[in-house]
XYZ file of C-alpha atoms in Angstrom:
300
model
C 24.095 99.143 50.992
C 24.446 100.014 47.332
C 21.316 102.186 47.586
C 22.870 104.249 50.449
C 26.011 104.898 48.477
C 24.019 106.084 45.485
C 22.067 108.577 47.649
C 25.305 110.046 49.026
C 26.710 110.502 45.519
C 23.593 112.314 44.362
C 23.942 114.856 47.189
C 27.545 115.530 46.216
C 26.555 116.038 42.578
C 24.032 118.740 43.430
C 26.885 120.967 44.589
C 28.357 121.131 41.086
C 27.238 123.209 38.136
C 24.522 121.769 35.883
C 26.910 120.826 33.074
C 29.399 119.288 35.382
C 26.618 117.657 37.217
C 25.274 116.080 34.083
C 28.650 114.738 32.933
C 29.538 113.415 36.330
C 26.068 111.899 36.700
C 26.325 109.981 33.455
C 29.709 108.584 34.481
C 28.444 107.617 37.880
C 25.455 105.891 36.341
C 27.790 103.879 34.140
C 29.938 102.960 37.119
C 26.893 101.955 39.116
C 25.607 99.800 36.220
C 28.920 97.985 35.991
C 28.943 97.463 39.746
C 25.434 96.081 39.701
C 26.363 93.707 36.932
C 29.450 92.509 38.844
C 27.369 92.059 42.010
C 24.688 90.135 40.194
C 27.304 87.920 38.549
C 28.817 87.132 41.937
C 25.409 86.245 43.324
C 24.691 83.969 40.402
C 28.009 82.162 40.885
C 27.309 81.673 44.596
C 23.851 80.343 43.812
C 25.355 77.963 41.262
C 27.775 76.508 43.810
C 24.889 75.812 46.218
C 23.020 74.086 43.456
C 26.081 71.974 42.697
C 26.468 71.055 46.357
C 22.801 70.154 46.577
C 23.168 67.732 43.665
C 26.326 66.186 45.147
C 25.412 65.978 48.903
C 21.684 66.486 49.367
C 21.613 65.265 52.984
C 24.270 67.786 54.223
C 23.334 71.026 52.374
C 19.581 71.104 52.010
C 17.811 73.050 54.798
C 14.106 73.170 55.539
C 12.003 76.330 55.455
C 12.654 76.989 59.191
C 16.435 76.938 58.670
C 16.913 73.585 60.356
C 19.449 71.277 58.808
C 18.096 68.018 57.453
C 19.478 64.829 58.947
C 22.677 63.709 57.330
C 21.231 60.201 56.823
C 18.560 60.391 54.165
C 15.656 57.989 54.141
C 15.959 55.467 51.380
C 12.843 55.306 49.287
C 12.377 52.053 47.464
C 11.619 52.793 43.889
C 8.699 50.921 42.459
C 9.426 48.693 39.538
C 7.464 50.107 36.664
C 4.972 47.773 35.094
C 6.231 46.364 31.830
C 4.657 47.962 28.847
C 5.432 44.927 26.718
C 2.485 42.638 26.234
C 3.152 39.205 27.766
C 4.046 36.584 25.218
C 1.546 33.808 24.654
C 2.881 30.255 24.947
C 2.191 28.336 21.755
C 1.588 24.654 22.444
C 3.165 22.249 19.954
C 0.334 20.138 18.531
C 0.629 16.382 19.033
C 0.530 14.560 15.703
C -2.084 11.811 15.771
C -1.668 9.012 13.188
C -4.788 7.885 11.403
C -5.017 4.080 11.701
C -4.387 2.386 8.366
C -4.205 -1.416 8.844
C -2.866 -3.583 6.025
C -5.170 -5.182 3.470
C -4.402 -8.517 1.798
C -5.908 -11.628 0.311
C -5.389 -15.216 -0.834
C -5.060 -15.720 -4.574
C -4.476 -19.513 -4.531
C -6.005 -21.969 -3.888
C -9.480 -20.816 -4.770
C -12.290 -21.297 -2.279
C -13.532 -24.920 -2.460
C -10.900 -25.973 -5.006
C -9.901 -29.652 -5.269
C -6.148 -30.013 -5.469
C -4.648 -33.198 -6.881
C -1.010 -33.152 -5.863
C 1.918 -35.513 -6.130
C 3.660 -33.940 -3.114
C 2.632 -33.814 0.530
C 3.397 -30.088 0.879
C 1.187 -27.242 -0.325
C 2.234 -23.570 -0.569
C -0.562 -21.035 -0.810
C -0.205 -17.708 -2.614
C -1.172 -14.475 -0.868
C -0.445 -10.783 -1.295
C -0.796 -7.448 0.450
C -3.096 -5.280 -1.639
C -3.541 -2.049 0.330
C -3.353 -0.122 3.572
C -0.069 0.567 5.347
C 2.191 -2.384 4.518
C 5.339 -0.990 6.165
C 7.128 -3.745 8.086
C 4.298 -6.117 7.209
C 4.166 -9.500 8.983
C 1.959 -12.562 8.547
C 0.643 -15.345 10.738
C -1.370 -18.440 9.809
C -3.745 -20.932 11.378
C -3.889 -24.369 9.728
C -7.041 -26.461 10.169
C -7.986 -24.494 13.317
C -4.889 -25.767 15.099
C -4.108 -22.354 16.597
C -2.410 -19.190 15.417
C 1.312 -19.226 14.800
C 3.445 -16.183 15.658
C 3.693 -13.194 13.338
C 6.825 -13.353 11.202
C 8.047 -10.948 8.478
C 6.506 -11.550 5.072
C 9.781 -10.564 3.391
C 12.204 -12.131 2.744
C 10.779 -15.280 4.394
C 7.650 -16.471 2.662
C 6.521 -19.294 5.018
C 3.346 -20.033 3.072
C 3.850 -23.795 2.977
C 2.282 -26.495 5.133
C 1.312 -30.173 4.968
C -2.439 -30.561 4.410
C -4.282 -33.685 5.324
C -6.035 -35.927 2.813
C -9.495 -34.550 2.136
C -10.982 -31.274 3.434
C -8.649 -28.580 4.767
C -8.957 -24.970 5.964
C -6.421 -22.282 6.731
C -6.518 -18.648 7.822
C -3.987 -15.847 7.530
C -3.701 -12.337 8.989
C -1.323 -9.419 8.394
C 0.132 -6.833 10.811
C 2.200 -3.692 10.072
C 4.909 -1.955 12.113
C 2.296 0.080 13.997
C 0.786 -3.148 15.379
C -2.316 -2.620 13.233
C -3.851 -5.937 12.185
C -5.730 -6.757 9.019
C -8.924 -8.730 8.730
C -8.656 -12.527 8.897
C -8.687 -14.216 5.470
C -10.022 -17.807 5.318
C -9.794 -20.507 2.670
C -11.222 -24.059 2.377
C -10.047 -26.649 -0.144
C -9.879 -30.405 -0.777
C -6.494 -32.081 -1.013
C -5.930 -35.337 -2.898
C -2.533 -36.989 -2.834
C -1.794 -38.652 -6.170
C 0.668 -41.532 -6.379
C 2.561 -40.911 -9.583
C 2.672 -43.726 -12.120
C 6.277 -44.786 -12.430
C 7.770 -44.294 -15.822
C 8.577 -47.724 -17.246
C 12.135 -48.349 -18.102
C 12.965 -48.812 -21.721
C 12.509 -52.513 -22.490
C 15.197 -53.876 -24.751
C 14.811 -57.560 -23.939
C 13.114 -59.652 -26.658
C 10.587 -62.318 -25.711
C 11.395 -65.998 -25.534
C 9.563 -68.534 -27.717
C 9.627 -72.317 -27.811
C 7.798 -74.963 -29.907
C 6.243 -77.416 -27.531
C 5.002 -79.891 -30.163
C 5.586 -81.781 -32.362
C 9.121 -82.661 -31.484
C 12.001 -82.032 -33.797
C 12.224 -84.883 -36.466
C 8.880 -86.338 -35.502
C 7.027 -88.549 -38.035
C 3.401 -87.636 -38.245
C 1.073 -90.307 -39.643
C -2.060 -88.207 -39.840
C -3.054 -85.596 -42.345
C -3.440 -82.603 -39.997
C -0.438 -81.217 -38.177
C -0.533 -78.533 -35.418
C 2.513 -76.661 -34.151
C 2.082 -75.378 -30.567
C 4.202 -72.584 -29.055
C 4.923 -71.072 -25.687
C 5.896 -67.355 -25.475
C 7.262 -65.508 -22.402
C 8.690 -62.035 -21.776
C 10.307 -60.087 -18.930
C 7.638 -57.339 -18.968
C 4.823 -58.135 -21.391
C 2.183 -60.714 -20.679
C -0.111 -62.678 -22.960
C -2.108 -61.773 -24.961
C 0.289 -58.837 -25.514
C 2.892 -61.199 -26.934
C 2.670 -61.893 -30.642
C 4.014 -64.522 -33.021
C 4.577 -64.663 -36.719
C 5.286 -67.839 -38.691
C 5.933 -69.328 -42.117
C 6.512 -72.641 -43.838
C 9.574 -73.325 -45.967
C 9.169 -71.779 -49.382
C 6.432 -69.410 -48.187
C 6.203 -65.846 -46.762
C 5.732 -64.628 -43.208
C 2.106 -64.522 -42.182
C 0.497 -61.704 -40.156
C 1.233 -61.203 -36.439
C -1.148 -63.077 -34.188
C -1.560 -63.796 -30.505
C -2.732 -67.355 -31.197
C 0.046 -69.713 -30.249
C -1.104 -72.789 -32.233
C -0.726 -73.151 -36.017
C -2.299 -76.110 -37.872
C -1.841 -77.164 -41.497
C -3.424 -79.844 -43.696
C -2.109 -79.095 -47.193
C 1.508 -79.901 -47.548
C 1.784 -80.978 -51.180
C 3.773 -83.987 -52.305
C 6.794 -83.261 -50.074
C 6.489 -85.214 -46.811
C 9.076 -82.987 -45.063
C 7.632 -79.933 -43.325
C 9.908 -77.096 -42.078
C 8.106 -74.640 -39.779
C 9.612 -71.292 -38.695
C 8.271 -68.946 -36.022
C 9.357 -65.841 -33.987
C 7.762 -63.660 -31.241
C 7.384 -59.919 -30.418
C 6.573 -58.079 -27.151
C 4.804 -54.741 -26.388
C 8.039 -52.764 -26.667
C 8.517 -54.120 -30.203
C 11.395 -56.360 -29.337
C 11.512 -59.396 -31.670
C 13.032 -62.726 -30.955
C 15.138 -64.617 -33.434
C 13.231 -67.166 -35.583
C 13.246 -70.793 -34.521
C 12.444 -73.783 -36.756
C 10.955 -77.212 -36.406
C 11.297 -79.980 -39.017
C 8.923 -82.947 -39.174
C 7.944 -85.674 -41.604
C 4.389 -86.447 -42.462
C 3.598 -89.941 -43.721
C 0.026 -90.722 -44.381
C -0.925 -94.211 -45.771
């Protein structure tokens, strides 16, 4: 339509003079250019509205190439879930900690193997010790003279190393176990037990011995030249010959201690009266008081 109008204007312009024709032609060209620009702008706006409608309602405004309207209910296409581009994480297994077995190690330090023990008590307590390995929560059990194993009991604070051995040959065994139920080797010991009866300590003896003169009698008259004085000595603890006597005659000195209980004399000088003194002593050193005997010797 615009082309037809332009052709009609050109025919009108040919009827004017060349100068007028030129001036009018330039003006018309300007007018036509403006009109074309306005027309193109309107077309662009219309096209823009269709584009907007297409974006907003695609099922109602889009037509196919044959001019048929597309169904108002669009088919729903299920979008595929894109594969993840992130590499799958690897599960790291937590390692299980495995404990290396470490059973306790011990020993018996007393009595020595084969030792003879002379004891004054019926009870014997052996000495043992843990020397290595894992000793955490350590326990001990014992077997006395192959009588069977006792139960494990804590080593600390209860010692429980004592038992009553029999007279003569004895054996015992011990074994340790830690808190992980790991058991040590079995430790064995043999020994000889001798029960000694202690010698009682004697009480301090403070009692002196007793002494008597059995003959001759007090005041006796002896008609023979030789005279013998006989004694008897007793004590609460000491026995003969561990009882001693010491004697003297009047006017003389004490003789040496002797365990002979008979004293004889033959020389008495011119004095017929004989006074004999004697005393005794026991093992503890207790001395009796002196006793005397007076006799008369008359020899024709």
